[in-house]
PDB file of C-alpha atoms in Angstrom:
ATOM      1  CA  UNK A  17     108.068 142.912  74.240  1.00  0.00           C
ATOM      2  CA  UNK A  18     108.857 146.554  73.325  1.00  0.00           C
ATOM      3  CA  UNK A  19     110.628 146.833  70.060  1.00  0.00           C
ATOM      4  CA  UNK A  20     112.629 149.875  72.568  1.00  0.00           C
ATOM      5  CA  UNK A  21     113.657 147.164  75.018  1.00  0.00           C
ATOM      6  CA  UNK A  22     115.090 145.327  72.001  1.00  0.00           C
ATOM      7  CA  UNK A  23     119.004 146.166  72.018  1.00  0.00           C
ATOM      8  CA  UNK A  24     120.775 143.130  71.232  1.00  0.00           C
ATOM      9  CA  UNK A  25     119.375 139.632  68.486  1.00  0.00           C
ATOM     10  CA  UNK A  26     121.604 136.675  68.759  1.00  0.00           C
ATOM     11  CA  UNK A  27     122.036 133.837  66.572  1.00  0.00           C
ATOM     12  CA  UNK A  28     124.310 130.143  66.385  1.00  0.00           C
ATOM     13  CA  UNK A  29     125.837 129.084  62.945  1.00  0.00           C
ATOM     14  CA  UNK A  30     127.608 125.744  62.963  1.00  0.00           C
ATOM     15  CA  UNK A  31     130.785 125.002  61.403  1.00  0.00           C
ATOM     16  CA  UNK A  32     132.529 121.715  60.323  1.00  0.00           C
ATOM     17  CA  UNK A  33     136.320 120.784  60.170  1.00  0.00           C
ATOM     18  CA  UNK A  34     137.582 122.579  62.707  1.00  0.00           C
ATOM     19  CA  UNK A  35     138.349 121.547  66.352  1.00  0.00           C
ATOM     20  CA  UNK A  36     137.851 125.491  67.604  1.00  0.00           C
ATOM     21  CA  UNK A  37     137.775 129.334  66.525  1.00  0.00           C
ATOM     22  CA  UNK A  38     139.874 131.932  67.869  1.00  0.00           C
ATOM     23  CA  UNK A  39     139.129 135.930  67.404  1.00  0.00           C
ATOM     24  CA  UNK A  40     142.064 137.937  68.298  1.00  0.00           C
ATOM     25  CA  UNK A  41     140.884 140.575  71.405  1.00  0.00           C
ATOM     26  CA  UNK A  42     136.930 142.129  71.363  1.00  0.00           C
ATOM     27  CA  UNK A  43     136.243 141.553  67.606  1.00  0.00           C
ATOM     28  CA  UNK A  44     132.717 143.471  67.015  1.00  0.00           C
ATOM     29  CA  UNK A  45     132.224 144.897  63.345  1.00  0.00           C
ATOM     30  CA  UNK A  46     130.488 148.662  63.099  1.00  0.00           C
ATOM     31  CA  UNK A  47     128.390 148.112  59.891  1.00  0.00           C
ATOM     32  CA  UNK A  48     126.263 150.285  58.706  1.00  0.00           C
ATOM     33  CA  UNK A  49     122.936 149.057  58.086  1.00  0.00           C
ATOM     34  CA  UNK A  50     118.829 149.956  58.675  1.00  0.00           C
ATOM     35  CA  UNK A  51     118.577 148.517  62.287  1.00  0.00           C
ATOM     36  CA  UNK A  52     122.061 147.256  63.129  1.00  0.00           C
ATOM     37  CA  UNK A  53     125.141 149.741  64.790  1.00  0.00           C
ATOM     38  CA  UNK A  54     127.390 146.586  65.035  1.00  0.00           C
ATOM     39  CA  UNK A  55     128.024 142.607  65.029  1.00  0.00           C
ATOM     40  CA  UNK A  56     129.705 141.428  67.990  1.00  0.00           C
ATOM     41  CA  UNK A  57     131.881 137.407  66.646  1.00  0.00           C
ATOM     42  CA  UNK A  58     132.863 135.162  69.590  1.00  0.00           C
ATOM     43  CA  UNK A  59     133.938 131.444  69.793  1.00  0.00           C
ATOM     44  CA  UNK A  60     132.048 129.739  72.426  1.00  0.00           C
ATOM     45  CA  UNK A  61     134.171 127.093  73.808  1.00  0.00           C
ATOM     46  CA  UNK A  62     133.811 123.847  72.709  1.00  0.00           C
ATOM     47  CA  UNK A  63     133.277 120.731  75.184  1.00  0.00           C
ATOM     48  CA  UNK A  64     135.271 117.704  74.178  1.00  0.00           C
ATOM     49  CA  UNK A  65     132.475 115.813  73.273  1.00  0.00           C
ATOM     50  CA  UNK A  66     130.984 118.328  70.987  1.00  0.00           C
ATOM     51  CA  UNK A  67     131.671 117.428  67.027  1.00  0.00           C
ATOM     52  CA  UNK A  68     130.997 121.136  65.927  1.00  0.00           C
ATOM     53  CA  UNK A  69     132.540 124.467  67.312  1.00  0.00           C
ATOM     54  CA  UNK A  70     130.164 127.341  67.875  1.00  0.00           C
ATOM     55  CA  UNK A  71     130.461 130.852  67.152  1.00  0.00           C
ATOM     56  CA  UNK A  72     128.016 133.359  68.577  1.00  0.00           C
ATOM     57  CA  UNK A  73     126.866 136.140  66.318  1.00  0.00           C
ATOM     58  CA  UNK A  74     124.763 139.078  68.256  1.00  0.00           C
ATOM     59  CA  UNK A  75     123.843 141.875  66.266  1.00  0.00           C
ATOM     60  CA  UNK A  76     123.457 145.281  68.400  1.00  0.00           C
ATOM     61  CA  UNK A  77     120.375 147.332  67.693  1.00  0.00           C
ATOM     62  CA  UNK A  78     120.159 150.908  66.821  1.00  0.00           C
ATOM     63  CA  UNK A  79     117.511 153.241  68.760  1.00  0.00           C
ATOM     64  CA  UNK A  80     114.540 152.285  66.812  1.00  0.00           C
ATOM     65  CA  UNK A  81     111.175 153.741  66.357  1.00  0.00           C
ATOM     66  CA  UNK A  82     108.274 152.275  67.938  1.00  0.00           C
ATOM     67  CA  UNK A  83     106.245 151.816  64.723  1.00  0.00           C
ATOM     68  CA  UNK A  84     109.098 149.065  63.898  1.00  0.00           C
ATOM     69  CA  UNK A  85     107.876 145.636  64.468  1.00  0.00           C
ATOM     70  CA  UNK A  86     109.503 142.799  65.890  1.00  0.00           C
ATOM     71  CA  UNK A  87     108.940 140.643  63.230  1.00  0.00           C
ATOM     72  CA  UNK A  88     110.746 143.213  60.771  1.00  0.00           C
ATOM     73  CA  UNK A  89     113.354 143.317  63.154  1.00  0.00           C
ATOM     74  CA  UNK A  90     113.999 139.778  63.035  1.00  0.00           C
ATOM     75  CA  UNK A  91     113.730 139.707  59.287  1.00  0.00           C
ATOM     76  CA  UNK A  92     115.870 142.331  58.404  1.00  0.00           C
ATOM     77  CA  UNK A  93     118.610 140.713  61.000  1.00  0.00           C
ATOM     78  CA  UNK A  94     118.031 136.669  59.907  1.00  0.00           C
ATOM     79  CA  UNK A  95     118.637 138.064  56.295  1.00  0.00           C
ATOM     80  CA  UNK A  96     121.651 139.317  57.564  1.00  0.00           C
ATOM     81  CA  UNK A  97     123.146 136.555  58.855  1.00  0.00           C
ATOM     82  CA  UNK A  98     122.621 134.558  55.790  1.00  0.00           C
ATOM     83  CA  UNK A  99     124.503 136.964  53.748  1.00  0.00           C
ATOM     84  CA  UNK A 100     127.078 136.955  56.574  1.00  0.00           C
ATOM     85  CA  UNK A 101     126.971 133.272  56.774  1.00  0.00           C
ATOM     86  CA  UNK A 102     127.757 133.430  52.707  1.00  0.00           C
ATOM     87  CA  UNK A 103     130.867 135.569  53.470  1.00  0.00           C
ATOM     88  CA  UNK A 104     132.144 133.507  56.336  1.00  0.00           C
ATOM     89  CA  UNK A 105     132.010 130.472  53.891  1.00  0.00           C
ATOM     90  CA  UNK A 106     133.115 132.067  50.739  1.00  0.00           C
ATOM     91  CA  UNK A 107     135.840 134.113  51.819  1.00  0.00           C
ATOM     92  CA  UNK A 108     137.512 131.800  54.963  1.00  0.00           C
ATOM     93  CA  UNK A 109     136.214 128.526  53.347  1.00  0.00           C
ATOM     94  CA  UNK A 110     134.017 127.402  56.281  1.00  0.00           C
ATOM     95  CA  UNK A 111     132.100 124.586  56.633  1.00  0.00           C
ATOM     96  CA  UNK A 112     128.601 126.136  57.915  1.00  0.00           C
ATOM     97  CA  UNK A 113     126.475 123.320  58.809  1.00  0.00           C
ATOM     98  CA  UNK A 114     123.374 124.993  60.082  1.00  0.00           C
ATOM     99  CA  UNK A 115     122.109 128.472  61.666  1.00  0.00           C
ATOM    100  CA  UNK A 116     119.944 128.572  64.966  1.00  0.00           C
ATOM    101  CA  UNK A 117     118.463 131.234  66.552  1.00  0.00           C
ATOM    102  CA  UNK A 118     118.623 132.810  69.199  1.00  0.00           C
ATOM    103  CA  UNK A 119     122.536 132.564  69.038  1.00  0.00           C
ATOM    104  CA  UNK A 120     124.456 131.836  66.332  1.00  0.00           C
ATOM    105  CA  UNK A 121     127.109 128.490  65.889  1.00  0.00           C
ATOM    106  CA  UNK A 122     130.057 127.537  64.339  1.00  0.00           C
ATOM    107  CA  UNK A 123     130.955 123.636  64.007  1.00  0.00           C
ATOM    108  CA  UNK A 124     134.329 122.609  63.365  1.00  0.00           C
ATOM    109  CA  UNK A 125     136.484 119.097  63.355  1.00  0.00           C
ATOM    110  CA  UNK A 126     139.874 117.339  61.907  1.00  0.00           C
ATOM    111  CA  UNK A 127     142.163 118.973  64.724  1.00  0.00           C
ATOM    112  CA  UNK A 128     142.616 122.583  63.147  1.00  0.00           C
ATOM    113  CA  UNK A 129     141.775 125.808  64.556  1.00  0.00           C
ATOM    114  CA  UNK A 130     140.250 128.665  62.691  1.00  0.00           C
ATOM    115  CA  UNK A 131     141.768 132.307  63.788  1.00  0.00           C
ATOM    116  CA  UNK A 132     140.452 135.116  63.397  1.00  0.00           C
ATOM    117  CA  UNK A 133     142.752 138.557  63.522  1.00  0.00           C
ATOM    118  CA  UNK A 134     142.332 142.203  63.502  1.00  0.00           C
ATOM    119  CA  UNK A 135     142.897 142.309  59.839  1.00  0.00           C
ATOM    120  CA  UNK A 136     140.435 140.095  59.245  1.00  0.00           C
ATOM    121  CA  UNK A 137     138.072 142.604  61.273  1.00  0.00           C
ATOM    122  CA  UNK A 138     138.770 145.645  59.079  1.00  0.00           C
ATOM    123  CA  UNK A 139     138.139 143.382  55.959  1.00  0.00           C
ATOM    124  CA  UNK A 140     134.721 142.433  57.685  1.00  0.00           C
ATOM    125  CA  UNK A 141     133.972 145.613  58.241  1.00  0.00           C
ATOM    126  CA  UNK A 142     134.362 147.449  55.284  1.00  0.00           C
ATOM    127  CA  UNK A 143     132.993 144.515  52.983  1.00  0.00           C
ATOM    128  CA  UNK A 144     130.395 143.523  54.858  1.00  0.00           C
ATOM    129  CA  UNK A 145     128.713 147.004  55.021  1.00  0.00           C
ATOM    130  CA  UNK A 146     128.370 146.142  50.984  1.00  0.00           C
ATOM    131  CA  UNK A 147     127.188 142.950  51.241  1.00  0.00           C
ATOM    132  CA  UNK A 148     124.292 141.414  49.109  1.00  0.00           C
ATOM    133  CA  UNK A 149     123.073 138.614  48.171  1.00  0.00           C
ATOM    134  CA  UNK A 150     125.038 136.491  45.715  1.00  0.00           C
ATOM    135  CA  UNK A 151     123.555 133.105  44.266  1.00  0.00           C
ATOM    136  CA  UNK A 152     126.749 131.425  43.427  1.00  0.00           C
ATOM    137  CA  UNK A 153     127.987 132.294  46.790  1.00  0.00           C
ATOM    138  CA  UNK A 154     124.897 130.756  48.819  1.00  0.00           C
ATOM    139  CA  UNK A 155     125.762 127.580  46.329  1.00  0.00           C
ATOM    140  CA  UNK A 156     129.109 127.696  47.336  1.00  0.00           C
ATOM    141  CA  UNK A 157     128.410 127.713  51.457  1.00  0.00           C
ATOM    142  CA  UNK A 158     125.840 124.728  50.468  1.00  0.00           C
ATOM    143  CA  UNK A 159     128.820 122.330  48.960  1.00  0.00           C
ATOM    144  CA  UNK A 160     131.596 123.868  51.638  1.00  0.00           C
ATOM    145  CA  UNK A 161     128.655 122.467  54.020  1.00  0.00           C
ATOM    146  CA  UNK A 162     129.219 119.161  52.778  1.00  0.00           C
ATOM    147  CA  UNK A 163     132.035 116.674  54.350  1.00  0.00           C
ATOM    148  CA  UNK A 164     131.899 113.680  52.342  1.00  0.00           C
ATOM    149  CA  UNK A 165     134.613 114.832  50.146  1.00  0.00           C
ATOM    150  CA  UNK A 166     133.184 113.278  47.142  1.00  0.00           C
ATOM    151  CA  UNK A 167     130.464 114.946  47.385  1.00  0.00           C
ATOM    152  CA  UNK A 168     131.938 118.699  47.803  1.00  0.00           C
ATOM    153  CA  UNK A 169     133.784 117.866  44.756  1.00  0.00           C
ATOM    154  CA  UNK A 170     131.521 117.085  42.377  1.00  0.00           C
ATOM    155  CA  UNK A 171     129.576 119.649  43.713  1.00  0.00           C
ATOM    156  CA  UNK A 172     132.153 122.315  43.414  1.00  0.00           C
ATOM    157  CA  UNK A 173     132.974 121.125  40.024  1.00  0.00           C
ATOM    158  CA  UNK A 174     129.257 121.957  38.759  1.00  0.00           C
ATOM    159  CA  UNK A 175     129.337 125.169  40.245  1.00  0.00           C
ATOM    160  CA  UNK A 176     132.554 125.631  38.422  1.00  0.00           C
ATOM    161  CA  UNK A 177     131.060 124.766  35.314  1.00  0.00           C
ATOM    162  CA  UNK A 178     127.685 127.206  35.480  1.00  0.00           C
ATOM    163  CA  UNK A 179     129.641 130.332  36.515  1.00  0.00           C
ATOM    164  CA  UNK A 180     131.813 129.760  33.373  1.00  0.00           C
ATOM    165  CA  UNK A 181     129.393 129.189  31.588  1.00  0.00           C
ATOM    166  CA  UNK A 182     131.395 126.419  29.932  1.00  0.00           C
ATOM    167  CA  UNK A 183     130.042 125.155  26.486  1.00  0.00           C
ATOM    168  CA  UNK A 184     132.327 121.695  27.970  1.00  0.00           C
ATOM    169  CA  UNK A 185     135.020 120.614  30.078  1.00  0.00           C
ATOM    170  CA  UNK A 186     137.841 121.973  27.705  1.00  0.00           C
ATOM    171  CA  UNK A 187     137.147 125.543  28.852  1.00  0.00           C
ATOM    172  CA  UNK A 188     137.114 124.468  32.614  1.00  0.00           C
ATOM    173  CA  UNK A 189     140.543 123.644  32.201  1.00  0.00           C
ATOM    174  CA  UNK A 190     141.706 126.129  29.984  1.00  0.00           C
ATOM    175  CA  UNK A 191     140.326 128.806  33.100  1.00  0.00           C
ATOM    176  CA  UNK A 192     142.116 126.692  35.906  1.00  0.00           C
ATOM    177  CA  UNK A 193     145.633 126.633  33.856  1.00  0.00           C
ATOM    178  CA  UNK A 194     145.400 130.394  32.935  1.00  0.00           C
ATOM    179  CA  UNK A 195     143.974 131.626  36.057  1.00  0.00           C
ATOM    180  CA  UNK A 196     144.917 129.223  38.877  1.00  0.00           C
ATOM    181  CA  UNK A 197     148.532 128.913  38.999  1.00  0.00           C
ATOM    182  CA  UNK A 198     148.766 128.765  42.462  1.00  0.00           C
ATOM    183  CA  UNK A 199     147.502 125.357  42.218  1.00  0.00           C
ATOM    184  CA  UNK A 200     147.120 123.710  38.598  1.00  0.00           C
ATOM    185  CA  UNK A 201     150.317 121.691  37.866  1.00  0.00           C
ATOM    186  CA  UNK A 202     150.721 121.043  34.455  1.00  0.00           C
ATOM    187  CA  UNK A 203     152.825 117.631  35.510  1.00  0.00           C
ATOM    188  CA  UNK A 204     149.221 116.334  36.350  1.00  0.00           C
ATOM    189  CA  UNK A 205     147.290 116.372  33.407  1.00  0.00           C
ATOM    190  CA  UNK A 206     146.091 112.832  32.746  1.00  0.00           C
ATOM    191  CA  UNK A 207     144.833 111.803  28.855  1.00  0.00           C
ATOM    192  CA  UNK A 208     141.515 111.703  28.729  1.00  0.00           C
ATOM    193  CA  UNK A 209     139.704 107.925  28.647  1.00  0.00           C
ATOM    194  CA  UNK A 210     137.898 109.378  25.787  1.00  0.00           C
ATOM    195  CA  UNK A 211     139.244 107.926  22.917  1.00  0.00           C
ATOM    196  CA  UNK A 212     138.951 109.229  19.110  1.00  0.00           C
ATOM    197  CA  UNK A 213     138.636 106.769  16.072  1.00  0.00           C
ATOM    198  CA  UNK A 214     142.224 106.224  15.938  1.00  0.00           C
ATOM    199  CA  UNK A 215     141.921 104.863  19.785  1.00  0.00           C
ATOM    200  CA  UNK A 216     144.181 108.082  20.882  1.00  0.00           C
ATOM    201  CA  UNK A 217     143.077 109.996  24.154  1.00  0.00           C
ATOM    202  CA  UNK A 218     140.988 112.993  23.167  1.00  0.00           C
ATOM    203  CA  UNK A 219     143.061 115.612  25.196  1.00  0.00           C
ATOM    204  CA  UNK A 220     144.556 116.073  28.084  1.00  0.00           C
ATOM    205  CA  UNK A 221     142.534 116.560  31.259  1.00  0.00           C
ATOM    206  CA  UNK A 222     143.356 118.605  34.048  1.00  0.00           C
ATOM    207  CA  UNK A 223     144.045 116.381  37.496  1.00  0.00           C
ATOM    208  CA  UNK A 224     140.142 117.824  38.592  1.00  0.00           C
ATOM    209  CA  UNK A 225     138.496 117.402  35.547  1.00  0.00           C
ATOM    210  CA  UNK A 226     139.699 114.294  35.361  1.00  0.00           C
ATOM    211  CA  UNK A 227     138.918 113.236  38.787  1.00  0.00           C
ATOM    212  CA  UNK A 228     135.231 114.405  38.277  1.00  0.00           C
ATOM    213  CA  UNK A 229     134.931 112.176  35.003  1.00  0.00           C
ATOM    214  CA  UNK A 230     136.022 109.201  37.200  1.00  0.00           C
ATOM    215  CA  UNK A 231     133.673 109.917  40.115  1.00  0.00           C
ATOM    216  CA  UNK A 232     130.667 110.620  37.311  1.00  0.00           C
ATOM    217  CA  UNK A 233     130.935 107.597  35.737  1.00  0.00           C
ATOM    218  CA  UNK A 234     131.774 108.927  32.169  1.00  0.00           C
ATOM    219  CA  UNK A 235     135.057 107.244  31.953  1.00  0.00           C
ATOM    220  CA  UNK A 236     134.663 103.536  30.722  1.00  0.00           C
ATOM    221  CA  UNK A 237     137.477 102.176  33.080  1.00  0.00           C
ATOM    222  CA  UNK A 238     136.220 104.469  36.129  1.00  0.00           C
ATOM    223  CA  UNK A 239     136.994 103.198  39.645  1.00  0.00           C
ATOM    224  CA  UNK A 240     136.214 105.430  42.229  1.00  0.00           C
ATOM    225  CA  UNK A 241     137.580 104.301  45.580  1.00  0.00           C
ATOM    226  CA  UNK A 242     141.058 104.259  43.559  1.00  0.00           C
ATOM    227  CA  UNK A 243     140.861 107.960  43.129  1.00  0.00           C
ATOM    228  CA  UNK A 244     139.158 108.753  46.475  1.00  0.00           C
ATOM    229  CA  UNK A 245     142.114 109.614  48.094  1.00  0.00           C
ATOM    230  CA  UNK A 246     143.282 111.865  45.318  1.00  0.00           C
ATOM    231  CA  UNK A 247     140.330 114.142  45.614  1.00  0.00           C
ATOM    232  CA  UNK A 248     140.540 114.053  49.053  1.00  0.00           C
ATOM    233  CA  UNK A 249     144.091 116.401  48.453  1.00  0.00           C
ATOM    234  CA  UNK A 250     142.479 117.911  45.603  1.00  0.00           C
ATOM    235  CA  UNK A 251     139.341 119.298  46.856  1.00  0.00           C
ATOM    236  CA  UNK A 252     140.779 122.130  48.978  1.00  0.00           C
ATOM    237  CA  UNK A 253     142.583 123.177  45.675  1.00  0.00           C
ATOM    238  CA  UNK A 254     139.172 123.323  44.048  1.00  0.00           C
ATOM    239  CA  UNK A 255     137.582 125.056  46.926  1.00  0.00           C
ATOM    240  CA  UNK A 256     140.061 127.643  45.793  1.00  0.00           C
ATOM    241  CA  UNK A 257     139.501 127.349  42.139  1.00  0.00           C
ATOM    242  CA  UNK A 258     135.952 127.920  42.420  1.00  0.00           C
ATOM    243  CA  UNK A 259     135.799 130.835  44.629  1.00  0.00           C
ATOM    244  CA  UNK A 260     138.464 132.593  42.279  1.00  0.00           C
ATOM    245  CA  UNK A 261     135.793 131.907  39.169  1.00  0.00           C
ATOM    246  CA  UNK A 262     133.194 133.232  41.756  1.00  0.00           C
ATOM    247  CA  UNK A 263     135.113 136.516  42.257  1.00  0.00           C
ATOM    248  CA  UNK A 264     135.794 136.793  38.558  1.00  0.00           C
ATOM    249  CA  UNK A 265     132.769 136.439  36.857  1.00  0.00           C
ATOM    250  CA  UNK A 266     130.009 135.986  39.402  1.00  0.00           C
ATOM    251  CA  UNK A 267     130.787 138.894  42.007  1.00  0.00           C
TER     252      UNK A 267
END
């Protein structure tokens, strides 16, 4: 094929815990970028059966020179819509499952619809055209990926911990009650299990580093499926706690 009778590259990303997507009108993002004029976004819909949503990405080609390969092409465009796969996760908290190409997919459950409006295009737009690759954000897409709640926890939590670069749990919490107020409640700090010589709790934990000590075995009177429904309300919080460290000192 003639890299001049190339115009369009499509791709499928798939996206958990939603039951659809909806993008408000045409939503297609002019970028600027090496090969691509502009990303065209749209929700295919879902059959009944399906247990993922899927959103189609198709990038739109510039004119390009003949002496450009199709195999750059490609490149250049899957690398793309990694980053862009980053940003979807990282800034709207999506559950990206897996990427397919061609044609790009978006899997979503749990009876919620994600919308997309024309705000959220002119944000696209004008951060995507600065996008790069970001380590802690790729890390990030990998636990949102993850629907065992446990397991997103714990792995948020360690994220959490590298990108503050925490010498131990104390200064985890001191960043969430400082810096998250939208969600740390002081009325759920729990004493430590940790006990000093006098058999007093150490210090106060905050409700998520105290749920990860239970789930990681370092408490002595851990149970885990007693706190499994706590994290299961407290996970989204942390989803938000972690991309706010992200932002802060990773970005």
């Amino acid at each position: 094929m003639s890299i001049q009778l190339l115009r369009t590259c499509s791709y499928s990303i798939f996206i958990s815990r939603y039951v659809g997507l909806s993008f408000e009108k045409e939503f297609t993002l002019k970028i600027e970028n090496e090969y691509v004029k502009s990303i065209h976004l749209e929700a295919v819909p879902k059959n009944e059966k399906d247990e993922v949503c899927e959103l189609k990405v198709t990038f739109h080609l510039k004119n390009l020179d003949e002496n450009v390969s199709l195999s750059d092409v490609r490149l250049k465009t899957e690398e793309l819509l990694n980053l862009i796969s980053d940003y979807l996760s990282f800034e709207y908290r999506l559950s990206i499952k897996k990427i397919e190409g061609p044609g790009v997919k978006l899997s979503a459950q749990l009876g919620m619809i994600k919308h997309f409006f024309e705000e959220d295009k002119i944000k696209m737009e004008k951060e995507i055209n600065n996008i790069k690759f970001e380590p802690y954000k790729r890390l990030y897409r990998s636990a949102m990926s993850n629907d065992d709640d446990i397991a997103r926890f714990m792995f948020l939590y360690s994220i959490l911990f590298d990108v503050l670069e925490a010498n131990g749990q104390s200064a985890v919490d001191r960043f969430i009650r400082s810096e998250c107020p939208e969600v740390y409640k002081h009325g759920e700090d729990t004493p430590s299990e940790k006990k000093d010589k006098n058999g007093h709790p150490v210090r106060n934990e905050t409700i998520y580093t105290w749920l990860r000590n239970q789930v990681g075995h370092t408490q002595s009177r851990s149970k885990i499926s007693s706190v499994t429904g706590r994290i299961e309300i407290k996970v989204k919080e942390l989803e938000f706690i972690v991309a706010r460290a992200i932002n802060m000192y990773a970005s």
